[in-house]
Amino acid sequence: MTDNASKPENSEQRVTELETRITYLEDTVDTQNREIAQMASDLRVMKEALQMMYKKVSEFGDYGGGGGSAADEPPPPHY
């Protein structure tokens, strides 16, 4: 049987290639984990900002800034 995979140099070469691929994949996973963590942090900040904006908009509506219904307001003077 003359199988190339049974030769020591081919086996070593394959192991080296696989180790290189694993190292690359580990780096890729680490990079993605950092990006996901940053996105989660950014999302948290954006949610807080959105909640503050909702609060401001609701306060604006509570003080007669256009938040009431049209039926509550008198008709315009041209009627």
Steps between C-alpha positions, in 0.01 A plus 500: 500500500652831394281754675643854508326578831700230674830674426630693801571820306146513360352436842710775655409737221129425545523547877681831452238614250217401736667676793533813286132483408399450863707800605337712231152383601568568869610853411185547291279383787680730745455795264131424457454468877655844551276648230189342650590631845547850355167477317326391820649799681397736219149354500470555875600866458256546211215348700569740786508795260174387340333470839611855584359624168168326564488662841573845353238455228237390751585798725471728199157356423387538861571876493279578199765468238267334254450175683125545552227388264347733241156475667637667814601816313267777381449536125724742315375863475406480131196273570 
